[in-house]
JSON list of C-alpha atoms in Angstrom, two decimals:
[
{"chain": "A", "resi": 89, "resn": "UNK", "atom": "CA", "xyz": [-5.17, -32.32, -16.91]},
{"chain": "A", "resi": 90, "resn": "UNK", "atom": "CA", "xyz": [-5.48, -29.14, -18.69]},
{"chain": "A", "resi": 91, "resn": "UNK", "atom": "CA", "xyz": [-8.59, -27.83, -20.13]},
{"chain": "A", "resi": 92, "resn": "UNK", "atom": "CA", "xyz": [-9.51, -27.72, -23.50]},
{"chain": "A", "resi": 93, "resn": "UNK", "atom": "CA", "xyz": [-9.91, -23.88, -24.74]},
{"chain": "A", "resi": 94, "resn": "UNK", "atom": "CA", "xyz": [-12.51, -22.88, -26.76]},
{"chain": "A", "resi": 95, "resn": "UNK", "atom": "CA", "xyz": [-12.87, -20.60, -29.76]},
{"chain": "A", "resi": 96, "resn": "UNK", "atom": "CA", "xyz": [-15.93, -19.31, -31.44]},
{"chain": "A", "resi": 97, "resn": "UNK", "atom": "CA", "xyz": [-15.83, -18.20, -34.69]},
{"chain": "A", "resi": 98, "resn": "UNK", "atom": "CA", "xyz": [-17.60, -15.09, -35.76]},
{"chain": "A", "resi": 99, "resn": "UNK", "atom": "CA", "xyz": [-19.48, -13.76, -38.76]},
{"chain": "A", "resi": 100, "resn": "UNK", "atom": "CA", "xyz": [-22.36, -11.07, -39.33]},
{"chain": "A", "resi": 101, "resn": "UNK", "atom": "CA", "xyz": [-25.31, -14.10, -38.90]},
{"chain": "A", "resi": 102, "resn": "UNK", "atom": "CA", "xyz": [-23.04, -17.42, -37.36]},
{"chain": "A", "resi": 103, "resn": "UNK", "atom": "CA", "xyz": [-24.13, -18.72, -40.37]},
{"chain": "A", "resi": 104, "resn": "UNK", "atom": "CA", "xyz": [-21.64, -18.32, -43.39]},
{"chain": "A", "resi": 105, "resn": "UNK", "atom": "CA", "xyz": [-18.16, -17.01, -43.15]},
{"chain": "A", "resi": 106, "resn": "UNK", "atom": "CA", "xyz": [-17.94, -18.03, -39.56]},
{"chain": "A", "resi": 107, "resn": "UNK", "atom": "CA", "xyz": [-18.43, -21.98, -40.41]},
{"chain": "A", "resi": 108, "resn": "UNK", "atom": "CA", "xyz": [-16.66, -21.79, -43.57]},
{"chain": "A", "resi": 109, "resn": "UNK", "atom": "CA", "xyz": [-13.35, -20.67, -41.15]},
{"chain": "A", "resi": 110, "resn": "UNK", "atom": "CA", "xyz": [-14.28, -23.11, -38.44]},
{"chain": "A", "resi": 111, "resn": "UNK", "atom": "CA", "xyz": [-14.02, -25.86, -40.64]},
{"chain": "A", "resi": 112, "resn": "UNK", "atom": "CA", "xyz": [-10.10, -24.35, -42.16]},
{"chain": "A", "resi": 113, "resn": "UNK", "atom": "CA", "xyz": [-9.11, -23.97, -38.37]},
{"chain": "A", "resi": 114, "resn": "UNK", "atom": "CA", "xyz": [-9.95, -27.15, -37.69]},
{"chain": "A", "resi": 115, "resn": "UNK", "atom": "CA", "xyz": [-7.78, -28.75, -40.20]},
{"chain": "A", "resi": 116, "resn": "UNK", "atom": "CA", "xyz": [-4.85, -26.45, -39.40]},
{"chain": "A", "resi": 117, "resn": "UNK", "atom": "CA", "xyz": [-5.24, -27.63, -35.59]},
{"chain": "A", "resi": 118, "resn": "UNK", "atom": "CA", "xyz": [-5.98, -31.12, -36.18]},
{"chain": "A", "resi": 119, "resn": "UNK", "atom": "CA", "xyz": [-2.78, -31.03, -38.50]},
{"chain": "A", "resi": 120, "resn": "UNK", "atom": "CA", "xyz": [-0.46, -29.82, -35.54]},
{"chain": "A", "resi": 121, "resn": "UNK", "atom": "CA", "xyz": [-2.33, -32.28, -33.06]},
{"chain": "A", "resi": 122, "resn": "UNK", "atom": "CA", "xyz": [-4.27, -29.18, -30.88]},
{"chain": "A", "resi": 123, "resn": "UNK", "atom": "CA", "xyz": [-7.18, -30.03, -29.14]},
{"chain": "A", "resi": 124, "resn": "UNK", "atom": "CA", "xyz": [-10.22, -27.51, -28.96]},
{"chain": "A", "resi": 125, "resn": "UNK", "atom": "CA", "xyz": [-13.46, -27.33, -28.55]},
{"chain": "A", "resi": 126, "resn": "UNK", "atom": "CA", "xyz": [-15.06, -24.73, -31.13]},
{"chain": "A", "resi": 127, "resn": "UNK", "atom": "CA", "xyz": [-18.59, -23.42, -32.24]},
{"chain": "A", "resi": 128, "resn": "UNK", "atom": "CA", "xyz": [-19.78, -20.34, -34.56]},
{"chain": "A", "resi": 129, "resn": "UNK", "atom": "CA", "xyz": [-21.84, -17.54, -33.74]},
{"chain": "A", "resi": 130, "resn": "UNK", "atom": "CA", "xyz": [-23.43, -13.81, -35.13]},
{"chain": "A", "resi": 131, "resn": "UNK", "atom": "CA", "xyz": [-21.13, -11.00, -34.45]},
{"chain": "A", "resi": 132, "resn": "UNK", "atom": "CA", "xyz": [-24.20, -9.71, -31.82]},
{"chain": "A", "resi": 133, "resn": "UNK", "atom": "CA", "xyz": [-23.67, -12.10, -29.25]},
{"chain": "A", "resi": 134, "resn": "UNK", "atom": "CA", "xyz": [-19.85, -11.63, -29.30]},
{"chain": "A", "resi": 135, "resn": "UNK", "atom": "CA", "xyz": [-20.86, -9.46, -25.50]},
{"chain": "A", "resi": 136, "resn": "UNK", "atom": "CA", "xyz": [-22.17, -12.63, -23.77]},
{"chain": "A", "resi": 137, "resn": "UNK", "atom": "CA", "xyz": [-19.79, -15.22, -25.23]},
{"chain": "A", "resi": 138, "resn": "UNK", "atom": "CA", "xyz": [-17.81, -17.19, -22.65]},
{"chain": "A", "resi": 139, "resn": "UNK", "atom": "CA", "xyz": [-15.24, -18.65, -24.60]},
{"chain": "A", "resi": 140, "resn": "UNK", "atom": "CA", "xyz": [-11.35, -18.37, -24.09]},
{"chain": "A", "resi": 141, "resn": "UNK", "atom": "CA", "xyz": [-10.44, -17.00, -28.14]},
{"chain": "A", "resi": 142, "resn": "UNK", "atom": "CA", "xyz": [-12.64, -15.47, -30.74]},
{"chain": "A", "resi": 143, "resn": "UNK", "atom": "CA", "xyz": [-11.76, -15.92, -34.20]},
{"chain": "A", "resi": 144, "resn": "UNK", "atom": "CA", "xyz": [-13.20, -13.34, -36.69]},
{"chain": "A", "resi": 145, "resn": "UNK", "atom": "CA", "xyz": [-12.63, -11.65, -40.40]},
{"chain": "A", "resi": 146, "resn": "UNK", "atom": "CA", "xyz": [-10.80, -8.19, -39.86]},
{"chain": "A", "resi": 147, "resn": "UNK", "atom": "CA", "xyz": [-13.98, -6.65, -41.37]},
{"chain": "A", "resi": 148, "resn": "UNK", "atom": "CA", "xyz": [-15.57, -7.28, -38.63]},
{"chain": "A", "resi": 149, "resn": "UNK", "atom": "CA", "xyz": [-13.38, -5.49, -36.21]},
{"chain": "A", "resi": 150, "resn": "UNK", "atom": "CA", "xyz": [-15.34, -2.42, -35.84]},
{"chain": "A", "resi": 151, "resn": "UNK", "atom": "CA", "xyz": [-18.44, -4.87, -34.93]},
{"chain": "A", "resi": 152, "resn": "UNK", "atom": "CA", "xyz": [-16.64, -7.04, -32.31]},
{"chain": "A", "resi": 153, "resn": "UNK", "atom": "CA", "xyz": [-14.93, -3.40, -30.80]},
{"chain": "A", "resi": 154, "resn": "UNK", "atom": "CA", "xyz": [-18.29, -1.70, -30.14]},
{"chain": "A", "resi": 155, "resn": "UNK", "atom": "CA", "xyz": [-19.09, -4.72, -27.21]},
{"chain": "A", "resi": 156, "resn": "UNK", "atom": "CA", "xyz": [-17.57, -4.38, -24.08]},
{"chain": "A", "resi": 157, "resn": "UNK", "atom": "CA", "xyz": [-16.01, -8.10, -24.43]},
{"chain": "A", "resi": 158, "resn": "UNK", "atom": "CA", "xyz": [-14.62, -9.93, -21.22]},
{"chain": "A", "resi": 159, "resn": "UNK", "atom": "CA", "xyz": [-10.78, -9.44, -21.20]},
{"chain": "A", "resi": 160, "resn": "UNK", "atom": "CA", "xyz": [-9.37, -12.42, -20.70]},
{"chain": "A", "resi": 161, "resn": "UNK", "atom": "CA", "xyz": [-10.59, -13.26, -24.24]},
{"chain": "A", "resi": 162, "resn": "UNK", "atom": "CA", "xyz": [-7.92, -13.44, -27.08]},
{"chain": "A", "resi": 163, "resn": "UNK", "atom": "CA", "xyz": [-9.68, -12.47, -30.17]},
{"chain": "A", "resi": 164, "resn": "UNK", "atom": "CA", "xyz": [-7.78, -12.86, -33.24]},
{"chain": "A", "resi": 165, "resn": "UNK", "atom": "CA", "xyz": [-8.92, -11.20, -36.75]},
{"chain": "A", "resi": 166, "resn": "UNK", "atom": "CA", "xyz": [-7.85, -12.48, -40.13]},
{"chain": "A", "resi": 167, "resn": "UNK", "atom": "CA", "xyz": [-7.57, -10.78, -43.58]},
{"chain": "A", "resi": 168, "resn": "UNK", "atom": "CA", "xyz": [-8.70, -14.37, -45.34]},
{"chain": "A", "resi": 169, "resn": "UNK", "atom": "CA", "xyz": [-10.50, -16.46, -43.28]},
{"chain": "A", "resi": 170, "resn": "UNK", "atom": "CA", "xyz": [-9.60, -19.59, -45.23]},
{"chain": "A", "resi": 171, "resn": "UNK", "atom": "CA", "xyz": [-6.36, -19.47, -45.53]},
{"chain": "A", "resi": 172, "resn": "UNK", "atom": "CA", "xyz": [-4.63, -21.86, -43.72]},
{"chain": "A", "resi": 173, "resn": "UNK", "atom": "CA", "xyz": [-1.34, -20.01, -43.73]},
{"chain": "A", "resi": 174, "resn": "UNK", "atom": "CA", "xyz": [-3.13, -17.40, -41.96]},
{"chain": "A", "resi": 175, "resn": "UNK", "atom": "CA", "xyz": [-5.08, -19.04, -39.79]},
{"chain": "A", "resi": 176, "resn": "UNK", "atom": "CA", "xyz": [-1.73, -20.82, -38.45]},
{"chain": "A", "resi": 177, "resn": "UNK", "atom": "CA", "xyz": [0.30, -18.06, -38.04]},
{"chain": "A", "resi": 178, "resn": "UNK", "atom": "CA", "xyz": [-2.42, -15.96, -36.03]},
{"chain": "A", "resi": 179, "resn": "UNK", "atom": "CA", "xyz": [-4.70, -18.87, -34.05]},
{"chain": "A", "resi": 180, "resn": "UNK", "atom": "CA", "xyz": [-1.85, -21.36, -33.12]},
{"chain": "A", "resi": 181, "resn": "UNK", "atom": "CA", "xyz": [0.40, -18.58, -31.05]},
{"chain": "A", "resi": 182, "resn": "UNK", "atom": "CA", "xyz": [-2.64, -17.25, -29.81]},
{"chain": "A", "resi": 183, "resn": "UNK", "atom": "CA", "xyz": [-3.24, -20.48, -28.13]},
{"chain": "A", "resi": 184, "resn": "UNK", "atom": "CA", "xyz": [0.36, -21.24, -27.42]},
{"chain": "A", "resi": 185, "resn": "UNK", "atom": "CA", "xyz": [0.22, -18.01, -25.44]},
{"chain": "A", "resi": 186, "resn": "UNK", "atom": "CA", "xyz": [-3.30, -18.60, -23.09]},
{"chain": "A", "resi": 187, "resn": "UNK", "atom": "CA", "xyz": [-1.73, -22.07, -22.37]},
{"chain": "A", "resi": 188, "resn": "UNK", "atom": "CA", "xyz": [1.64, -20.85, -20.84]}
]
């Protein structure tokens, strides 16, 4: 049985932005039947996280790139974190690829 990856979502407190694009993601997912296990944290813990993606706004790039982040993370940054569109076409191959 394969393990079910998780993905954090990120934002400047874990508060905000960071649920607000959990909750699109997990529509978009649920819609094309992928199981995951997901949470939402501050951009400063994005060093310790053990997770298998990262999910952030593309404003917070230059955050996220100042940690030394374990690289067998996938992080994937979005110009609008609700879009669903988006958040398809960038999260679903990203998955797709750590589970070949």
């Amino acid at each position: 049985m394969a393990t079910i990856p998780t993905i954090y979502f990120i934002c400047g407190a874990g508060l905000g932005s960071s649920l607000a694009c959990q909750m699109e993601a997990e529509e978009v997912l649920a819609a094309h039947k992928i199981r995951v296990k997901t949470e939402h944290e501050s951009v400063s813990s994005v060093a310790s996280l053990k997770t298998d993606v990262i999910v952030s706004a593309e404003s917070f790039r230059p955050q996220i790139e100042k940690y030394e982040i374990d690289p067998s993370i996938t992080i994937v940054y979005l110009r609008n974190i609700v879009d669903k569109n988006e958040i398809a076409e960038k999260l679903i191959p990203a998955l797709e690829s750590r589970a070949a």
